[in-house]
Short mmCIF file of C-alpha atoms in Angstrom, two decimals:
data_model
loop_
_atom_site.label_atom_id
_atom_site.label_comp_id
_atom_site.label_asym_id
_atom_site.label_seq_id
_atom_site.Cartn_x
_atom_site.Cartn_y
_atom_site.Cartn_z
CA MET A 1 -13.23 -23.57 11.36
CA LYS A 2 -14.03 -20.03 11.69
CA PHE A 3 -11.25 -17.63 10.41
CA PHE A 4 -10.33 -14.27 12.38
CA VAL A 5 -7.43 -12.48 11.39
CA ASP A 6 -4.56 -11.53 14.19
CA THR A 7 -3.81 -7.60 13.34
CA ALA A 8 -4.59 -3.75 14.48
CA ASP A 9 -4.05 -3.27 10.76
CA VAL A 10 -7.40 -0.84 10.06
CA ALA A 11 -6.42 -1.27 5.72
CA GLU A 12 -5.82 -4.88 6.07
CA ILE A 13 -8.65 -6.38 7.84
CA ARG A 14 -10.46 -4.44 4.94
CA THR A 15 -9.22 -5.72 2.60
CA LEU A 16 -9.31 -9.31 4.18
CA ALA A 17 -12.89 -8.55 4.86
CA GLU A 18 -14.12 -7.83 1.56
CA THR A 19 -13.21 -11.43 0.68
CA GLY A 20 -16.19 -12.45 2.61
CA LEU A 21 -14.01 -15.20 4.20
CA LEU A 22 -13.25 -13.23 7.82
CA ASP A 23 -15.15 -14.01 10.67
CA GLY A 24 -13.58 -11.90 13.29
CA VAL A 25 -10.38 -9.55 14.44
CA THR A 26 -8.48 -10.60 17.23
CA THR A 27 -5.69 -7.60 18.52
CA ASN A 28 -3.77 -7.70 21.84
CA PRO A 29 -1.73 -4.73 22.64
CA SER A 30 1.51 -5.29 20.98
CA LEU A 31 -0.65 -5.23 17.70
CA VAL A 32 -1.94 -1.93 19.31
CA MET A 33 1.51 -0.94 19.67
CA LYS A 34 1.93 -1.29 16.24
CA ALA A 35 -1.04 0.36 14.43
CA GLY A 36 0.30 3.52 16.18
CA ARG A 37 -3.60 4.73 17.12
CA PRO A 38 -5.33 5.13 20.38
CA MET A 39 -6.94 1.61 20.91
CA LEU A 40 -10.03 2.81 21.56
CA ASP A 41 -10.63 4.21 18.46
CA VAL A 42 -8.81 1.25 16.62
CA ILE A 43 -11.08 -1.28 17.68
CA ALA A 44 -13.56 0.96 17.42
CA GLU A 45 -12.93 1.30 13.39
CA ILE A 46 -12.31 -2.66 13.30
CA CYS A 47 -15.69 -3.11 14.41
CA GLU A 48 -17.67 -1.37 11.70
CA ILE A 49 -16.08 -3.29 9.39
CA VAL A 50 -16.43 -6.87 10.78
CA PRO A 51 -19.76 -7.64 12.31
CA GLY A 52 -18.30 -10.47 13.85
CA PRO A 53 -16.14 -10.79 17.20
CA VAL A 54 -13.69 -7.80 17.74
CA SER A 55 -10.70 -9.14 20.88
CA ALA A 56 -9.65 -6.05 22.48
CA GLU A 57 -7.45 -7.18 25.43
CA VAL A 58 -7.04 -5.14 28.90
CA ALA A 59 -4.16 -3.64 30.44
CA ALA A 60 -4.55 -4.34 33.98
CA THR A 61 -3.47 -7.31 35.68
CA ASP A 62 -6.01 -7.00 39.23
CA ALA A 63 -9.30 -8.66 38.48
CA GLU A 64 -11.14 -5.40 39.44
CA GLU A 65 -9.28 -3.20 37.20
CA MET A 66 -9.62 -5.59 34.28
CA ILE A 67 -13.30 -6.20 35.02
CA ALA A 68 -13.77 -2.21 35.04
CA GLU A 69 -11.57 -1.64 31.08
CA GLY A 70 -13.45 -4.64 30.02
CA ARG A 71 -16.99 -3.12 30.80
CA LYS A 72 -15.44 0.22 29.34
CA LEU A 73 -13.93 -1.87 26.23
CA ALA A 74 -17.36 -3.45 25.94
CA LYS A 75 -19.07 -0.01 25.24
CA ILE A 76 -17.38 0.38 22.37
CA ALA A 77 -19.33 -2.04 20.01
CA SER A 78 -21.69 -5.10 21.25
CA ASN A 79 -19.04 -7.29 18.85
CA VAL A 80 -16.23 -6.52 21.25
CA THR A 81 -14.62 -9.62 22.95
CA VAL A 82 -12.55 -8.40 26.07
CA LYS A 83 -9.58 -10.31 26.03
CA VAL A 84 -7.81 -11.02 30.23
CA PRO A 85 -5.02 -13.14 30.30
CA LEU A 86 -5.15 -16.90 31.83
CA THR A 87 -3.84 -16.22 35.51
CA TRP A 88 -6.31 -15.96 38.76
CA ASP A 89 -7.60 -12.63 37.91
CA GLY A 90 -8.36 -12.94 34.77
CA LEU A 91 -10.67 -15.92 35.30
CA LYS A 92 -12.32 -13.87 38.13
CA ALA A 93 -12.60 -11.30 35.88
CA CYS A 94 -14.13 -13.79 32.93
CA ARG A 95 -16.28 -14.95 35.07
CA THR A 96 -17.78 -11.57 36.65
CA LEU A 97 -17.22 -9.94 32.59
CA SER A 98 -19.10 -12.91 31.40
CA ASP A 99 -22.25 -13.31 33.69
CA GLU A 100 -23.17 -9.45 32.52
CA GLY A 101 -23.25 -10.89 28.72
CA THR A 102 -19.64 -9.51 27.10
CA MET A 103 -17.95 -12.01 25.14
CA VAL A 104 -14.69 -13.03 26.94
CA ASN A 105 -11.63 -14.71 25.46
CA VAL A 106 -9.19 -16.19 27.74
CA THR A 107 -5.60 -16.01 25.84
CA LEU A 108 -2.25 -16.98 27.21
CA CYS A 109 -3.38 -20.80 27.62
CA PHE A 110 -0.42 -23.25 27.58
CA SER A 111 -2.23 -25.85 29.24
CA ALA A 112 -5.81 -28.44 28.75
CA VAL A 113 -6.06 -27.55 32.73
CA GLN A 114 -6.03 -23.89 31.82
CA ALA A 115 -8.44 -24.15 29.04
CA LEU A 116 -10.85 -26.44 31.10
CA LEU A 117 -10.81 -23.49 34.07
CA ALA A 118 -11.46 -20.68 31.44
CA ALA A 119 -14.09 -22.75 29.99
CA LYS A 120 -15.48 -22.85 33.89
CA ALA A 121 -15.32 -19.43 34.10
CA GLY A 122 -17.63 -18.94 31.56
CA ALA A 123 -15.21 -17.40 28.46
CA THR A 124 -16.87 -17.36 25.32
CA PHE A 125 -13.26 -17.97 23.78
CA VAL A 126 -10.27 -19.14 25.21
CA SER A 127 -6.52 -18.96 23.10
CA PRO A 128 -4.09 -21.37 23.23
CA PHE A 129 -0.79 -20.63 21.60
CA ILE A 130 0.73 -22.65 18.82
CA GLY A 131 3.41 -21.28 18.16
CA ARG A 132 4.87 -20.35 21.12
CA LEU A 133 5.06 -23.71 22.16
CA ASP A 134 6.97 -25.10 19.75
CA ASP A 135 9.61 -22.13 20.39
CA ILE A 136 10.30 -23.82 23.24
CA GLY A 137 10.53 -27.51 21.90
CA LEU A 138 7.31 -28.64 22.46
CA ASP A 139 4.07 -29.73 20.10
CA GLY A 140 1.38 -26.76 20.25
CA MET A 141 -0.46 -28.76 18.06
CA GLN A 142 -0.54 -31.60 20.67
CA LEU A 143 -2.27 -29.18 22.96
CA ILE A 144 -5.03 -28.18 20.53
CA GLN A 145 -5.84 -31.68 20.30
CA GLU A 146 -5.86 -32.28 24.40
CA ILE A 147 -8.15 -28.99 24.19
CA ARG A 148 -10.41 -30.62 22.03
CA THR A 149 -10.91 -33.61 23.58
CA VAL A 150 -11.53 -31.92 26.96
CA PHE A 151 -14.25 -30.44 25.69
CA ASP A 152 -15.46 -33.00 24.01
CA ASN A 153 -15.66 -35.15 26.52
CA TYR A 154 -17.67 -32.09 28.57
CA PRO A 155 -20.60 -30.88 25.99
CA ALA A 156 -22.11 -28.63 28.50
CA LEU A 157 -19.33 -26.69 27.54
CA GLU A 158 -20.20 -24.14 25.70
CA THR A 159 -16.61 -22.40 25.09
CA GLU A 160 -15.02 -22.03 21.61
CA LEU A 161 -11.42 -23.01 21.13
CA LEU A 162 -9.77 -20.39 19.36
CA ALA A 163 -6.02 -21.54 17.93
CA ALA A 164 -3.78 -18.84 17.94
CA SER A 165 -0.16 -18.00 17.28
CA LEU A 166 -0.37 -20.00 14.20
CA ARG A 167 2.68 -19.33 12.18
CA THR A 168 2.42 -21.43 9.00
CA SER A 169 -0.16 -22.76 6.81
CA ASN A 170 0.39 -25.82 7.86
CA HIS A 171 -0.76 -24.49 11.52
CA VAL A 172 -3.89 -23.70 10.07
CA ARG A 173 -4.42 -26.97 8.05
CA ASP A 174 -3.87 -29.12 11.73
CA CYS A 175 -5.88 -26.73 13.51
CA ALA A 176 -8.96 -27.22 11.10
CA LEU A 177 -8.13 -31.29 11.72
CA ALA A 178 -7.70 -31.14 15.16
CA GLY A 179 -11.47 -30.27 15.37
CA ALA A 180 -10.15 -26.27 16.74
CA ASP A 181 -13.33 -23.77 15.94
CA VAL A 182 -11.79 -20.73 15.83
CA ALA A 183 -7.86 -20.29 13.87
CA THR A 184 -6.54 -16.79 14.22
CA ILE A 185 -3.69 -16.07 11.69
CA PRO A 186 -1.79 -13.14 10.66
CA PRO A 187 -2.38 -11.55 7.97
CA ALA A 188 0.23 -12.70 6.14
CA ILE A 189 -0.78 -16.35 6.33
CA ILE A 190 -3.84 -16.14 5.40
CA HIS A 191 -2.78 -14.48 2.28
CA LYS A 192 -0.23 -17.58 1.71
CA LEU A 193 -3.53 -20.39 2.38
CA VAL A 194 -4.82 -19.63 -1.34
CA GLU A 195 -1.03 -20.07 -3.45
CA HIS A 196 -0.06 -24.04 -4.68
CA PRO A 197 2.01 -24.21 -7.13
CA LEU A 198 0.16 -26.14 -8.93
CA THR A 199 -2.97 -24.10 -8.87
CA ASP A 200 -0.58 -21.65 -10.53
CA LYS A 201 0.68 -23.93 -13.30
CA GLY A 202 -2.93 -25.06 -13.81
CA LEU A 203 -4.39 -21.35 -14.17
CA SER A 204 -1.15 -20.49 -17.14
CA GLN A 205 -2.43 -23.65 -19.11
CA PHE A 206 -5.47 -23.05 -18.93
CA LEU A 207 -5.06 -19.29 -19.99
CA ALA A 208 -2.73 -20.43 -22.61
CA ASP A 209 -5.10 -22.64 -24.30
CA TRP A 210 -8.18 -20.12 -23.86
CA LYS A 211 -5.86 -17.80 -26.16
CA ALA A 212 -5.00 -20.00 -28.95
CA THR A 213 -8.84 -20.49 -29.47
CA GLY A 214 -9.56 -16.50 -30.22
CA GLN A 215 -12.23 -16.52 -28.19
CA THR A 216 -14.27 -13.89 -25.83
CA ILE A 217 -16.72 -15.17 -23.39
CA LEU A 218 -17.82 -11.30 -22.87
#
């Protein structure tokens, strides 16, 4: 499963990219607002740090303007993925941009049939939101499982399942078990993935035992 980080914080992206574990980045208008910098500048800088797909979202709501904005965003760098909402206009824009060779991420997906529409429109990625479904009492992970089944039923569909709105380490685990192609994860959750109390306990014991030997490796 590919790991994308869900942030527009360039410093955080740079730190995570240094691990060699980062496959891409997703941003949205809310994240860009938090960054407090011009969107085009932020996306350009991120694209220089991360060679994988970098999602940049359009602000328009009608197809023609989405296409125009998407074309401008795509010119920033070859790894820009234009992000459009899962609406009829978004799907129209997806088809046009995809046909032009631009990667497209169709976002705000909340049902398997929506995901199927995005795939038929030529989306590179479709982004179902797990946490937001959990927030209203539904099972977000069930949606990931349903989309995986639908996509597997039709191998000709090339759209990747990009699990979004992840809130916990368990969400990441469950996405991997369900077969999501990509998980886009907030930085804080990525950092927590490495943590386990038994890892800490074991390392402390190993270090104490090594110190008792009086030896050095270097």
